[in-house]
PDB file of C-alpha atoms in Angstrom:
ATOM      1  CA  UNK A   1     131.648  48.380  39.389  1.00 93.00           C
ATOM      2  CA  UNK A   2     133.846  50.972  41.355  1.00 97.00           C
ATOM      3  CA  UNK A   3     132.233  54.256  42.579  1.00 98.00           C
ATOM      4  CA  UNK A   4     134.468  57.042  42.835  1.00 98.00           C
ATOM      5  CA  UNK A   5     134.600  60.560  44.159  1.00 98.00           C
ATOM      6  CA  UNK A   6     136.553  63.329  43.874  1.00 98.00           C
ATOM      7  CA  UNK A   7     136.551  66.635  45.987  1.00 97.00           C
ATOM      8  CA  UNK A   8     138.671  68.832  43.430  1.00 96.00           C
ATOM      9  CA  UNK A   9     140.589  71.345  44.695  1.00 91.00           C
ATOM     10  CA  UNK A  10     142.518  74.377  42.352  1.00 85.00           C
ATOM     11  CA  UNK A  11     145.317  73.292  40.639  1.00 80.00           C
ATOM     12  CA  UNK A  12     148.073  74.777  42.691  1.00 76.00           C
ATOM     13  CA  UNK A  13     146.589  73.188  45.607  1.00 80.00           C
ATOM     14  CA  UNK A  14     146.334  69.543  45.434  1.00 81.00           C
ATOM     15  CA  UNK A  15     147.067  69.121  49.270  1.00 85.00           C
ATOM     16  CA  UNK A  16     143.424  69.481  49.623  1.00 92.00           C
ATOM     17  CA  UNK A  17     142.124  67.510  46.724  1.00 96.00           C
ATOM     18  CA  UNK A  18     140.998  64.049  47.545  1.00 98.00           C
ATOM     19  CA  UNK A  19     139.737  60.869  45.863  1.00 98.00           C
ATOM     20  CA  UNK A  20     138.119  57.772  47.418  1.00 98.00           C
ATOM     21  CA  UNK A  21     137.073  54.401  45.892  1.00 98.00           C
ATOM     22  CA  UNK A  22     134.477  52.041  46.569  1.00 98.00           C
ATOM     23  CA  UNK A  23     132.809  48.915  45.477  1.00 97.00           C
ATOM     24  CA  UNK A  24     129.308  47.913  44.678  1.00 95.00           C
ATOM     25  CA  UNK A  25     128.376  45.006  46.840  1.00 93.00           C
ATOM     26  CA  UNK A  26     125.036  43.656  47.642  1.00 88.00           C
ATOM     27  CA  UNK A  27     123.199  47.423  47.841  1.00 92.00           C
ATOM     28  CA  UNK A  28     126.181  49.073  49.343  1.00 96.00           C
ATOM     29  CA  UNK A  29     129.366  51.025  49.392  1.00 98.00           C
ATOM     30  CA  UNK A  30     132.526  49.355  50.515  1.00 98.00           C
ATOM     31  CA  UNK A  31     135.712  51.524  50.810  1.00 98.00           C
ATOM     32  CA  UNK A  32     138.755  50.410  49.293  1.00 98.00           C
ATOM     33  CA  UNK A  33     141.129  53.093  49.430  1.00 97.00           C
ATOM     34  CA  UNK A  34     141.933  56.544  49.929  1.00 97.00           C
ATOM     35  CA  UNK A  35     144.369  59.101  47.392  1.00 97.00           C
ATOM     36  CA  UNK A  36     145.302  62.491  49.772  1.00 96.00           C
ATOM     37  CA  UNK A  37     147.109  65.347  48.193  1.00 95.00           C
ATOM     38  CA  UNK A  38     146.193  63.911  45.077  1.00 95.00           C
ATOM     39  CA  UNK A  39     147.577  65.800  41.341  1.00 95.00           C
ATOM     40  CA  UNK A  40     145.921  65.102  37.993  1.00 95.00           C
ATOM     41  CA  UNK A  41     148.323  62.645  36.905  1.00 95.00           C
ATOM     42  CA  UNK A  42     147.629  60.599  40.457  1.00 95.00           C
ATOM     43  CA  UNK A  43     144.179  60.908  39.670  1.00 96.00           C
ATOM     44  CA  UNK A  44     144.285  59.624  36.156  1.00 94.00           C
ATOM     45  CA  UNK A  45     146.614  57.182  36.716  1.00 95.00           C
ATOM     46  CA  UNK A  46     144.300  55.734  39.769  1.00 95.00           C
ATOM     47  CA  UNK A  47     141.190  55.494  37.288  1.00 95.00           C
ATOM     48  CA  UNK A  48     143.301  54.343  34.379  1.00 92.00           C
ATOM     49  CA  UNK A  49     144.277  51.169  36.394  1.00 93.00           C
ATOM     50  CA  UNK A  50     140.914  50.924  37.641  1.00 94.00           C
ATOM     51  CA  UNK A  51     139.031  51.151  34.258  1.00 91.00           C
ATOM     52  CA  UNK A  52     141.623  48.087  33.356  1.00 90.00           C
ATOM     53  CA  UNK A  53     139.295  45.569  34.862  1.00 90.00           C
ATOM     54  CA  UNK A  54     136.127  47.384  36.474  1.00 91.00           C
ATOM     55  CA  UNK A  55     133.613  49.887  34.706  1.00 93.00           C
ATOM     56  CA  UNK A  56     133.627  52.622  37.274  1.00 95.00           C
ATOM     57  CA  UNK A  57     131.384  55.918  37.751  1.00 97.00           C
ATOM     58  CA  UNK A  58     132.960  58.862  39.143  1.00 97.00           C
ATOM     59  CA  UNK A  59     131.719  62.265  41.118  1.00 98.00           C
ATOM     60  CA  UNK A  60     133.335  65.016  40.693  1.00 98.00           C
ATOM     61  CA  UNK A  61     132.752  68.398  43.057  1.00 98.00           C
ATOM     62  CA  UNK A  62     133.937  70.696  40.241  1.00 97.00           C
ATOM     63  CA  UNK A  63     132.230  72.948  37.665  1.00 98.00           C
ATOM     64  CA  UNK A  64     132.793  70.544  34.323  1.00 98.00           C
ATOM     65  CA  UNK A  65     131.597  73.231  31.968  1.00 97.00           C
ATOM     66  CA  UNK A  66     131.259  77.484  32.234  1.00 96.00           C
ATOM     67  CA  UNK A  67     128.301  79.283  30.406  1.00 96.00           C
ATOM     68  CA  UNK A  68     129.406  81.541  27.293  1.00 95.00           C
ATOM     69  CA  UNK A  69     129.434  84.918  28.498  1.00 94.00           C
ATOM     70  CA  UNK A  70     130.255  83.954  32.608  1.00 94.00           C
ATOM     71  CA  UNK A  71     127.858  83.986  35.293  1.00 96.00           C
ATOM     72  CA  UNK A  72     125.681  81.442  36.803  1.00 97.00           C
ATOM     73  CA  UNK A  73     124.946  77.948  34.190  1.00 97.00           C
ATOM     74  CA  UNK A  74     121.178  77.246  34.270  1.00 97.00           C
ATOM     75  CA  UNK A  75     121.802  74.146  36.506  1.00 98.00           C
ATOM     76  CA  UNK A  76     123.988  76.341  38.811  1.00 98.00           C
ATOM     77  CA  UNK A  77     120.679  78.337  39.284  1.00 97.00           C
ATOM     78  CA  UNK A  78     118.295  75.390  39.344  1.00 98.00           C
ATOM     79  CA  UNK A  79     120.698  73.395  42.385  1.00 98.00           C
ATOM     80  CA  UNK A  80     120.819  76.622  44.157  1.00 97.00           C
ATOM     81  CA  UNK A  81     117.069  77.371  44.422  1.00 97.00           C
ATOM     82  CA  UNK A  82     116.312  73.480  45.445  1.00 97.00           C
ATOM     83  CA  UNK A  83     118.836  73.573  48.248  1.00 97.00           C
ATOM     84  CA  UNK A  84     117.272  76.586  49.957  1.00 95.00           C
ATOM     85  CA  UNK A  85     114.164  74.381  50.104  1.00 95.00           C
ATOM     86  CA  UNK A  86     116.497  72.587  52.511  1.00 96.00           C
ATOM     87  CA  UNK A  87     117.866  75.498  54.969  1.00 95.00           C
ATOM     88  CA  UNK A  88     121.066  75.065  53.070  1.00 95.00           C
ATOM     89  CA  UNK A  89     123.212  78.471  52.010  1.00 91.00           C
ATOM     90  CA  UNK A  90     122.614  79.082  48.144  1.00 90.00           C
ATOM     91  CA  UNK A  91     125.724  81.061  48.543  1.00 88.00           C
ATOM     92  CA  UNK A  92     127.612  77.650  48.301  1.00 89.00           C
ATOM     93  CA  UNK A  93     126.800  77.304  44.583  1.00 94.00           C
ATOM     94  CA  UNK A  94     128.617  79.815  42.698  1.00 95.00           C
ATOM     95  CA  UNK A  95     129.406  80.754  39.078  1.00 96.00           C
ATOM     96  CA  UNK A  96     132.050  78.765  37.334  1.00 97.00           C
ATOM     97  CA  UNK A  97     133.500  81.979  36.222  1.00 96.00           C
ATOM     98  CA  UNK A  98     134.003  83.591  39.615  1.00 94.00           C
ATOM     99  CA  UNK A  99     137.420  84.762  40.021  1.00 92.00           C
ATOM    100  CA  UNK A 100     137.201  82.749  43.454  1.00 89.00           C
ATOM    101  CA  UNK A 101     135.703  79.498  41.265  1.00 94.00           C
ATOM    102  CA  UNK A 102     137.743  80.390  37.654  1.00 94.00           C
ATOM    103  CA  UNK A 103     140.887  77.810  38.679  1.00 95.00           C
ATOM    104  CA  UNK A 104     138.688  75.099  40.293  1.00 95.00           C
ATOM    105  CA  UNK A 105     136.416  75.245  37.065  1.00 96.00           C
ATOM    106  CA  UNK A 106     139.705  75.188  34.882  1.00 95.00           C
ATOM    107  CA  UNK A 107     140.931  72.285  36.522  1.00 96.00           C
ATOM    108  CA  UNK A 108     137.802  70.574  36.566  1.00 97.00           C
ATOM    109  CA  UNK A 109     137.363  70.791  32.848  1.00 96.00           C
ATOM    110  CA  UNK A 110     141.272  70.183  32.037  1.00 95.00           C
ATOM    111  CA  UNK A 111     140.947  67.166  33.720  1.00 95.00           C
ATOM    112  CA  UNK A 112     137.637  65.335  32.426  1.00 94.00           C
ATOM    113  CA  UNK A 113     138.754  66.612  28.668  1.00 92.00           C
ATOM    114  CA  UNK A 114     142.159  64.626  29.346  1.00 92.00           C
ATOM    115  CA  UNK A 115     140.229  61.585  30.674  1.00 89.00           C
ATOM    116  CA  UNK A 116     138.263  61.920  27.027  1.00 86.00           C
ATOM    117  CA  UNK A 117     141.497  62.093  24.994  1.00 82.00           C
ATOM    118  CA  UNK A 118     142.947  59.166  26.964  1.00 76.00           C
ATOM    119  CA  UNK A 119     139.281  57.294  25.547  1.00 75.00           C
ATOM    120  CA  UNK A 120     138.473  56.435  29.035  1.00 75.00           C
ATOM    121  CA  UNK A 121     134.839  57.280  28.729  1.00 76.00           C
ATOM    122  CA  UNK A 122     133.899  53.900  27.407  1.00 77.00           C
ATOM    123  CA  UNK A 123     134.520  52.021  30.938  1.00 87.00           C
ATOM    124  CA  UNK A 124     134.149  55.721  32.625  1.00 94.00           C
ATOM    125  CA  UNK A 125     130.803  57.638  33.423  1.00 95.00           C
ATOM    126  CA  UNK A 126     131.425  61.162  34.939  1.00 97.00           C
ATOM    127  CA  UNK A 127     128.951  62.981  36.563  1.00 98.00           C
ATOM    128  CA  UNK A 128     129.180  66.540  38.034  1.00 98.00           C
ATOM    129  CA  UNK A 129     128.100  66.289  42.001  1.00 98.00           C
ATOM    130  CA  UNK A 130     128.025  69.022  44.619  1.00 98.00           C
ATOM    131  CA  UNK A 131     129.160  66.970  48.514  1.00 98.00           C
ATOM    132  CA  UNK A 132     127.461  69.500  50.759  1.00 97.00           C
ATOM    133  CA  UNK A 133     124.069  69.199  48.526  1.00 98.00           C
ATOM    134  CA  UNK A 134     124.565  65.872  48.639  1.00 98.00           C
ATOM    135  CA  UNK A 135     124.334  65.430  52.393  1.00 98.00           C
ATOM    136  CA  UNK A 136     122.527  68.472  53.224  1.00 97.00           C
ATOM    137  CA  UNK A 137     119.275  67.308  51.164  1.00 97.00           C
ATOM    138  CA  UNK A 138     119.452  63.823  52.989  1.00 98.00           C
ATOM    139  CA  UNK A 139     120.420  64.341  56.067  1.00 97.00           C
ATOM    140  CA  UNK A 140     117.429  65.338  57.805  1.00 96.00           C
ATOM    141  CA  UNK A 141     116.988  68.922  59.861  1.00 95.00           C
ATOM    142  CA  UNK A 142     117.774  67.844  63.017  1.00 96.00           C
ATOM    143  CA  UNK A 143     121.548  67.496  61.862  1.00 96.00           C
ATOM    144  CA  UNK A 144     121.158  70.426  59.758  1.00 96.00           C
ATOM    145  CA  UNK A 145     123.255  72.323  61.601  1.00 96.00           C
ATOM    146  CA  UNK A 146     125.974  69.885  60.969  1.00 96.00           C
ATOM    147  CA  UNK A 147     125.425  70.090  57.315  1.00 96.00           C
ATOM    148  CA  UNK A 148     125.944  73.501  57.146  1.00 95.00           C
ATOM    149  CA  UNK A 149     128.916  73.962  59.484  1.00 95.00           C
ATOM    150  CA  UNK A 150     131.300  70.317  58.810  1.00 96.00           C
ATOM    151  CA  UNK A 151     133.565  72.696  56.667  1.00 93.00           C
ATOM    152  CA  UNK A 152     134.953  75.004  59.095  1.00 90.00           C
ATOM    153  CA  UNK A 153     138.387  74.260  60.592  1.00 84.00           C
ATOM    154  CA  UNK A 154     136.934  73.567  64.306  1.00 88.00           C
ATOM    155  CA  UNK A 155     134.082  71.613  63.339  1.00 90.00           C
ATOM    156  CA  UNK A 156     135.237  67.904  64.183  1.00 95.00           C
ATOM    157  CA  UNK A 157     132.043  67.565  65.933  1.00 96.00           C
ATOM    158  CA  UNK A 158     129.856  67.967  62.723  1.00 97.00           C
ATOM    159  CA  UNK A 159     132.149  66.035  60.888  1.00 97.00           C
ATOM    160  CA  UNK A 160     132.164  62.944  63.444  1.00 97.00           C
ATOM    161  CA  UNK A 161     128.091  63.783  63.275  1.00 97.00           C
ATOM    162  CA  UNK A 162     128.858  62.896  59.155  1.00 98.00           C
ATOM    163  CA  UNK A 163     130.765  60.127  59.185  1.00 98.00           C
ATOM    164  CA  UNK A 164     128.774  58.385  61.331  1.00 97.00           C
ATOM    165  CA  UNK A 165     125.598  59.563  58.930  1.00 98.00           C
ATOM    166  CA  UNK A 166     127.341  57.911  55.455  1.00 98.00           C
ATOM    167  CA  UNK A 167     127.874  54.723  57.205  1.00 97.00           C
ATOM    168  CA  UNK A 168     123.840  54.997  58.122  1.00 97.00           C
ATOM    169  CA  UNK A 169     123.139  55.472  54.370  1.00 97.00           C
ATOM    170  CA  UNK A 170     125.192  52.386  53.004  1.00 97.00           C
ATOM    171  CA  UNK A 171     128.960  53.252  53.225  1.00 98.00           C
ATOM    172  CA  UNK A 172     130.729  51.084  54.973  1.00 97.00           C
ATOM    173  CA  UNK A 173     134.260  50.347  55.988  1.00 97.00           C
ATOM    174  CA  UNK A 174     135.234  53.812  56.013  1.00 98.00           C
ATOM    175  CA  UNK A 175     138.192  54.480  58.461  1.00 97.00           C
ATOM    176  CA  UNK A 176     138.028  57.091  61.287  1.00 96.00           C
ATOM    177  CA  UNK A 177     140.652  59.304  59.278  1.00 95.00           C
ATOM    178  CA  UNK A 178     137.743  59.763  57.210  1.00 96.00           C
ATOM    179  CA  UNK A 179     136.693  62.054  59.462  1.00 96.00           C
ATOM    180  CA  UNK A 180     139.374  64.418  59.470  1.00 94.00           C
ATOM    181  CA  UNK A 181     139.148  66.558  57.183  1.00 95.00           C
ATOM    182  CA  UNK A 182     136.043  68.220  54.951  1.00 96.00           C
ATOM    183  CA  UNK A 183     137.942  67.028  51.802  1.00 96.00           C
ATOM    184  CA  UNK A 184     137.851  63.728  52.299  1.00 97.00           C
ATOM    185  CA  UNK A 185     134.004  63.719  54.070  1.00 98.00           C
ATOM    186  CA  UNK A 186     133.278  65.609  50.716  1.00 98.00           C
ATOM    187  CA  UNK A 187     134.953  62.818  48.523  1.00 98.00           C
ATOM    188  CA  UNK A 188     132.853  60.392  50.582  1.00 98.00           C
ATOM    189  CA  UNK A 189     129.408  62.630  49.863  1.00 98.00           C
ATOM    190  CA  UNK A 190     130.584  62.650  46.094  1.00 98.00           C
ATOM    191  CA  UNK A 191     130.650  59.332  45.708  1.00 98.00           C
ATOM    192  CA  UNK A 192     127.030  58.873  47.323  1.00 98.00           C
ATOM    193  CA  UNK A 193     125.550  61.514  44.883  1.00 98.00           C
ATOM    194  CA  UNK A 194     127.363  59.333  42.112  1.00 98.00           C
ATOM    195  CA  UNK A 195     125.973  55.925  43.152  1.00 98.00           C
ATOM    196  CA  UNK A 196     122.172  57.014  43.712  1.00 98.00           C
ATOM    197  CA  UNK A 197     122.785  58.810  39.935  1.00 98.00           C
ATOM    198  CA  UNK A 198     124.429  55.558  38.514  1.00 97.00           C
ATOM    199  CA  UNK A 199     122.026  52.696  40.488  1.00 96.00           C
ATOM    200  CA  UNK A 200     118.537  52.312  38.735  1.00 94.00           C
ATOM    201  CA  UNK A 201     117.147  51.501  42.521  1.00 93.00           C
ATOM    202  CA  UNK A 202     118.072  54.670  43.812  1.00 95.00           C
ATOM    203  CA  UNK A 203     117.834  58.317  42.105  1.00 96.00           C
ATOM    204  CA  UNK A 204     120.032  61.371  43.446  1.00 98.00           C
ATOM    205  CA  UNK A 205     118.117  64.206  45.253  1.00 98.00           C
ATOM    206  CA  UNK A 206     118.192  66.677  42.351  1.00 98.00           C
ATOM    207  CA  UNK A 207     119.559  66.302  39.053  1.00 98.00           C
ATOM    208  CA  UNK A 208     120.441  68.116  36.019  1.00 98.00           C
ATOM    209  CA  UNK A 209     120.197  65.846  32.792  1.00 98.00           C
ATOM    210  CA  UNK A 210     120.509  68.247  30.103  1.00 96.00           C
ATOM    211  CA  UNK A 211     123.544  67.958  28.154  1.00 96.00           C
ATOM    212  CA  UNK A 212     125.178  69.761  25.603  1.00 96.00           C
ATOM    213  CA  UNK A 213     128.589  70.218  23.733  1.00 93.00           C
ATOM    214  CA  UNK A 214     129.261  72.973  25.673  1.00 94.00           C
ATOM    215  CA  UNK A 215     127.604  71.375  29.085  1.00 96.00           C
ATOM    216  CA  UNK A 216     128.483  67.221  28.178  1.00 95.00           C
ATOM    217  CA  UNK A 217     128.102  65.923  31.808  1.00 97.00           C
ATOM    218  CA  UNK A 218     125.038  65.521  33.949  1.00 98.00           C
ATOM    219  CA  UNK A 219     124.924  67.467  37.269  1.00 98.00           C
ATOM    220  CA  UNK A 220     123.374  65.941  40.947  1.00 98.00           C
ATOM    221  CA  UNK A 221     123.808  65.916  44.767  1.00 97.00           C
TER     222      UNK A 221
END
């Protein structure tokens, strides 16, 4: 089985959208590869050769659905309140339908719907993941600071802190370039949400497992 995750950017900004692969083997994560600057069609056409002779579960850091009428989704509201549990900024979660959000969530739910028309979701399980939940509810407080400050432009430090964290908490193999960017530490951080939703040994931190027609993928970190 392949674990996958995606940090989605907007759609007129791939340069910051990244996917990264890894394998199941023996209770751990082992990189394969990295996709930078990645469009929809690289990103389908990745999973569609993929899905050709693995089963494969991918994270995705996008809103997958929007609740009728805008504003928060009752799973945006639900991650928001655990994280502050955590010293995390709820501020980080926002509404699917904020005109700072609307593209992300547009290409987010363009591009699972085209992974359901292309039938992939028989060797494909999706799940909804937010990174900087992800590492900021496992991390532990004395890196906190880390976990809240990894995105900004300047923050190598926190972002060496990270990569050196996921390979603590079963991902190995990743290279240093890893470490570069938030994008790709956030693709890394998907993925771990995804495996510890997929693996019945492990269980994410949170999770959201009501689904709907209108809401059709689970959410975690």
């Amino acid at each position: 089985m392949k674990i996958i995750g995606i940090d989605l950017s907007g759609p007129a900004n791939a340069k910051d959208t990244v996917m990264t692969v890894f394998s199941i083997e023996k209770g751990r994560l082992i990189f394969e590869e990295t996709i930078t600057n990645a469009s929809d069609s690289m990103i389908l056409t990745a999973i569609v050769r993929i899905a050709k002779n693995d089963e494969a579960v991918i994270g995705l850091d996008a809103p997958l659905s929007y609740q009728d009428g805008g504003g928060d989704r009752p799973q945006d509201k639900s991650i928001r309140q655990f994280i502050k549990g955590f010293g995390l900024v709820g501020g980080s979660i926002m509404p699917p339908t904020l005109t700072k959000m609307v593209y992300l969530s547009l290409r987010g739910i363009g591009l699972t719907r085209t992974m359901m028309m292309h039938h992939l979701l028989g060797k494909v399980r999706i799940v909804e993941v937010h990174p900087g939940a992800a590492i900021g509810t496992r991390i532990g407080p004395e890196n906190l600071y880390h976990a809240r400050n990894y995105k900004k432009e300047e923050a190598q430090p926190s972002r060496n802190v990270i990569f050196n964290w996921l390979q603590t908490v079963g991902l190995q193999g990743l290279p240093q370039e890893i470490s570069g960017t938030s994008h790709q530490i956030d693709s890394c951080a998907a993925a771990l949400a995804a495996w510890h939703w997929a693996d019945p040994d492990k269980q994410p931190a949170w999770l959201w497992s009501e689904t709907s027609p209108e809401h059709p993928f689970e959410f975690c970190c």
